[in-house]
Short mmCIF file of C-alpha atoms in Angstrom, two decimals:
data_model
loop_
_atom_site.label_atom_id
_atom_site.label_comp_id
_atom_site.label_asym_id
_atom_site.label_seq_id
_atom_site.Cartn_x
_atom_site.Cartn_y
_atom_site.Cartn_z
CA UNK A 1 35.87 78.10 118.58
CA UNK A 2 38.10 78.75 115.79
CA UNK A 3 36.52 78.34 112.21
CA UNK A 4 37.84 75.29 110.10
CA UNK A 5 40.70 76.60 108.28
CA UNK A 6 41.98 78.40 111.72
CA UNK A 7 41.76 75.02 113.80
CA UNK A 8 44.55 73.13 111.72
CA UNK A 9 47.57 75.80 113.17
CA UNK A 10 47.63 76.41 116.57
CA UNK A 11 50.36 78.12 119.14
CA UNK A 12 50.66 76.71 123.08
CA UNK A 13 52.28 79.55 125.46
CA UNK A 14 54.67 77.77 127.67
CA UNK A 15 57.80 78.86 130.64
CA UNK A 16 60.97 77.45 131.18
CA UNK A 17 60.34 75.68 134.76
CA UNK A 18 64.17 76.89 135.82
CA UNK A 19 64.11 80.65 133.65
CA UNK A 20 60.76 81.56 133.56
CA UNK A 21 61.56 82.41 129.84
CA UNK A 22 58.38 82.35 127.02
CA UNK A 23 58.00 79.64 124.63
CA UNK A 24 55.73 78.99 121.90
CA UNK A 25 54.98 75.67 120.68
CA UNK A 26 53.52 75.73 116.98
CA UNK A 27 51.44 73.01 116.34
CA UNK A 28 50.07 71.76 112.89
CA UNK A 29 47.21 68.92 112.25
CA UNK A 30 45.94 68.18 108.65
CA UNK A 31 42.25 67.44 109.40
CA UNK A 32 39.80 68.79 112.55
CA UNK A 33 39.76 64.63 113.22
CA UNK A 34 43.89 64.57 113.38
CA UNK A 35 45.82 64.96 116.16
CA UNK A 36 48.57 68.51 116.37
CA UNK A 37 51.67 67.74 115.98
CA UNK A 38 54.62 70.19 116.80
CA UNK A 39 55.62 72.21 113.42
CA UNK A 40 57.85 74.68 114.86
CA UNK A 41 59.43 76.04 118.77
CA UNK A 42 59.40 79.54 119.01
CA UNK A 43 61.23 81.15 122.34
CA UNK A 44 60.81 85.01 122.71
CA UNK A 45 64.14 87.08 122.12
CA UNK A 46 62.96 89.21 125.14
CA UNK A 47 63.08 89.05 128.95
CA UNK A 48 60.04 90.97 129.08
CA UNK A 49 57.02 88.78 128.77
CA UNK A 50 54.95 88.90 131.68
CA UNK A 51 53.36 86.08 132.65
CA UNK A 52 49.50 85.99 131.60
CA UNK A 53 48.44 82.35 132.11
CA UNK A 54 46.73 80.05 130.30
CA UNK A 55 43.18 81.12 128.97
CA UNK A 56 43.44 84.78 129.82
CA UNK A 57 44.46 85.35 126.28
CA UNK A 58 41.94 87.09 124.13
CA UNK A 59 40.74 84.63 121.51
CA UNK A 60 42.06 81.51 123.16
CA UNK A 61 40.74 78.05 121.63
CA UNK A 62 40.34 75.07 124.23
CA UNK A 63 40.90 72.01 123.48
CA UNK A 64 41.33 68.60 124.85
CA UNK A 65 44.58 67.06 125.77
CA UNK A 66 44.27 63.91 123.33
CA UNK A 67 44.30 66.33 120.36
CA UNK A 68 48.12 66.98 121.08
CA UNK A 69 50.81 65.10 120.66
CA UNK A 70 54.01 66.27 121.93
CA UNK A 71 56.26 63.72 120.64
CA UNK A 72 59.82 65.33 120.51
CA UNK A 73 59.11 68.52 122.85
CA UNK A 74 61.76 69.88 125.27
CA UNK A 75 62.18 72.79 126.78
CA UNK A 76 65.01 75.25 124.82
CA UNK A 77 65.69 77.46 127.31
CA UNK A 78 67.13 74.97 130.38
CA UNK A 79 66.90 71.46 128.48
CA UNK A 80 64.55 69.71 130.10
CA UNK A 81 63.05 66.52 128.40
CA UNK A 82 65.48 66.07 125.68
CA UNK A 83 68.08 63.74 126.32
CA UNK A 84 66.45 62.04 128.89
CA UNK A 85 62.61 61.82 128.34
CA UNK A 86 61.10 62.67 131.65
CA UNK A 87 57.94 60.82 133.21
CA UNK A 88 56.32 65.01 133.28
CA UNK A 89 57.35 66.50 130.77
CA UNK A 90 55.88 69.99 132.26
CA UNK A 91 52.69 70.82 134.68
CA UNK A 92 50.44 73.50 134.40
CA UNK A 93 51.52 75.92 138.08
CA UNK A 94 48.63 76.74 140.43
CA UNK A 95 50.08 80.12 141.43
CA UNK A 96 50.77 81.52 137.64
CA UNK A 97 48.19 79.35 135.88
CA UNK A 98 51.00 78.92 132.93
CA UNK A 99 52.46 75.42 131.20
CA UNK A 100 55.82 75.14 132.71
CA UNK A 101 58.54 72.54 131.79
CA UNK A 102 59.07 70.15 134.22
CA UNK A 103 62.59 71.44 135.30
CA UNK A 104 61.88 71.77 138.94
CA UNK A 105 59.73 68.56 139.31
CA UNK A 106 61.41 66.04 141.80
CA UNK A 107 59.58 62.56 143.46
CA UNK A 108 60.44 62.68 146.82
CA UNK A 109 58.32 59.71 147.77
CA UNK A 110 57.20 56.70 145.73
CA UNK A 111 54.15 58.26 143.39
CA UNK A 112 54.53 61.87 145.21
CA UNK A 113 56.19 64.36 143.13
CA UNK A 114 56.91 68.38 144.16
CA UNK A 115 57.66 71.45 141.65
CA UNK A 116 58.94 74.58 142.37
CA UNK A 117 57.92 77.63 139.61
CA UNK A 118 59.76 80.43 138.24
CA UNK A 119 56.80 82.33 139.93
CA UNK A 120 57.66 81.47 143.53
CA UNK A 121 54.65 79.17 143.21
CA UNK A 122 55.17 74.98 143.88
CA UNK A 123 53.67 72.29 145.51
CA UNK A 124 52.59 68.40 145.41
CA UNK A 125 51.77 67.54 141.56
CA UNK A 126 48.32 65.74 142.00
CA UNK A 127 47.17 63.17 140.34
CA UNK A 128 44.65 64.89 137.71
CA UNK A 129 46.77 65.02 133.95
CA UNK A 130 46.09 67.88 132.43
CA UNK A 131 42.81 67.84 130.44
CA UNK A 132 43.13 70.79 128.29
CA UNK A 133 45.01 73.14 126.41
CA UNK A 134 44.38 76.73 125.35
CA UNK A 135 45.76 77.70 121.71
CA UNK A 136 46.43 80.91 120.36
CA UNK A 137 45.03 80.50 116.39
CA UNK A 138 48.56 80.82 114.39
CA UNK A 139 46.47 83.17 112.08
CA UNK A 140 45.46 85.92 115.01
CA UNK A 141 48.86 85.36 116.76
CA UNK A 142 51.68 87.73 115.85
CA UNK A 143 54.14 85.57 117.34
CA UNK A 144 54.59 83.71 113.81
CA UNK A 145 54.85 87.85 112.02
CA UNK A 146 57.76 88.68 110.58
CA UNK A 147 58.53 91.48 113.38
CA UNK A 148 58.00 89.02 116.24
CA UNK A 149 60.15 88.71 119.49
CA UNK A 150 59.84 85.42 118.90
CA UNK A 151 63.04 83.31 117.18
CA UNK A 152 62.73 79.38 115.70
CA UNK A 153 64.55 76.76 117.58
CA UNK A 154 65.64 73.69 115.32
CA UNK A 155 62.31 71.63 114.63
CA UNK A 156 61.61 68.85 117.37
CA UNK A 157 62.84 65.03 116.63
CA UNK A 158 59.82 63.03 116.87
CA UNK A 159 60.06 59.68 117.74
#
C-alpha cells in the first residue's frame, strides 16, 4: 500500500470501448478518509500503448470502489458518457482485464446488457459492480512528467 502522502494522488488506466485508445484518469482526495475525486484526464498522444490490464502494473495500489467518485467522467476519445449520462459508464473486459468505457455496451433484453471490446473480447455484463480499482501512485507514475505521451483534456464538470 502506498504510504500516506502517496495515497491522496492516484492515476486509473482506462480504453476507449470504440478506439481502444489509453486514458488516464487523475484522481485527487484530501484525507486517506475522503473519497478521489477526478483532478485531471490524461489521454496518451500515441497509438502505441499495449494493453497491460488492470493490476499487472508494477506498484499498483488496490482499492475499493466506494473510494472513487467519478462524478463528471467521459470518455475523450469516442464521447461516451458525456452528454447523455449512461446507466455503465464503462466495465472492466474479461478478455483484456482493462477499464473500458462503456461505448459498446447495449441491453438487448430487460436487465441483460452485452459489450463488445476493442480487444475482440465481449460478452453478457453480469451482475457483480466492480469492487475495485488499481491506481498507479501519481508520484511513481511518469504519465504526469513533463516528457509524457500523455496530453490534459479540459477538467471534468462535476455535477
Amino acid at each position: 500500500m502506498a504510504s500516506d502522502h502517496e495515497d491522496l494522488r492516484t492515476t486509473v488506466l482506462m480504453r476507449c470501448g470504440k478506439t481502444g485508445a489509453v486514458t488516464l484518469a487523475l484522481f485527487t482526495r484530501t484525507g486517506t478518509s475522503d473519497q478521489f475525486r477526478i483532478e485531471k484526464v490524461l489521454e496518451s498522444a500515441s497509438d502505441s500503448e499495449q494493453p497491460d490490464g488492470q493490476g499487472v502494473r508494477p506498484g499498483s495500489d488496490h482499492y475499493a470502489s466506494n473510494q472513487f467518485d467519478w462524478s463528471g467522467w467521459y470518455c475523450p476519445s469516442c464521447g461516451h458518457n458525456q452528454t447523455v449520462v449512461s446507466p455503465h459508464t464503462f466495465v472492466r473486459c474479461g478478455g483484456c482485464h482493462e477499464l473500458v468505457c462503456g461505448f459498446s455496451i447495449r441491453e438487448v433484453a430487460l436487465g441483460i446488457s452485452t459489450f463488445k471490446c476493442f480487444c475482440g473480447s465481449g460478452g453478457r455484463i453480469s451482475a457483480t459492480p466492480i469492487d475495485s480499482y488499481e491506481g498507479q501512485s501519481a508520484v511513481k507514475s511518469n504519465a504526469l512528467a513533463a516528457n509524457a505521451s500523455f496530453k490534459a483534456l479540459p477538467p471534468p464538470k462535476h455535477s
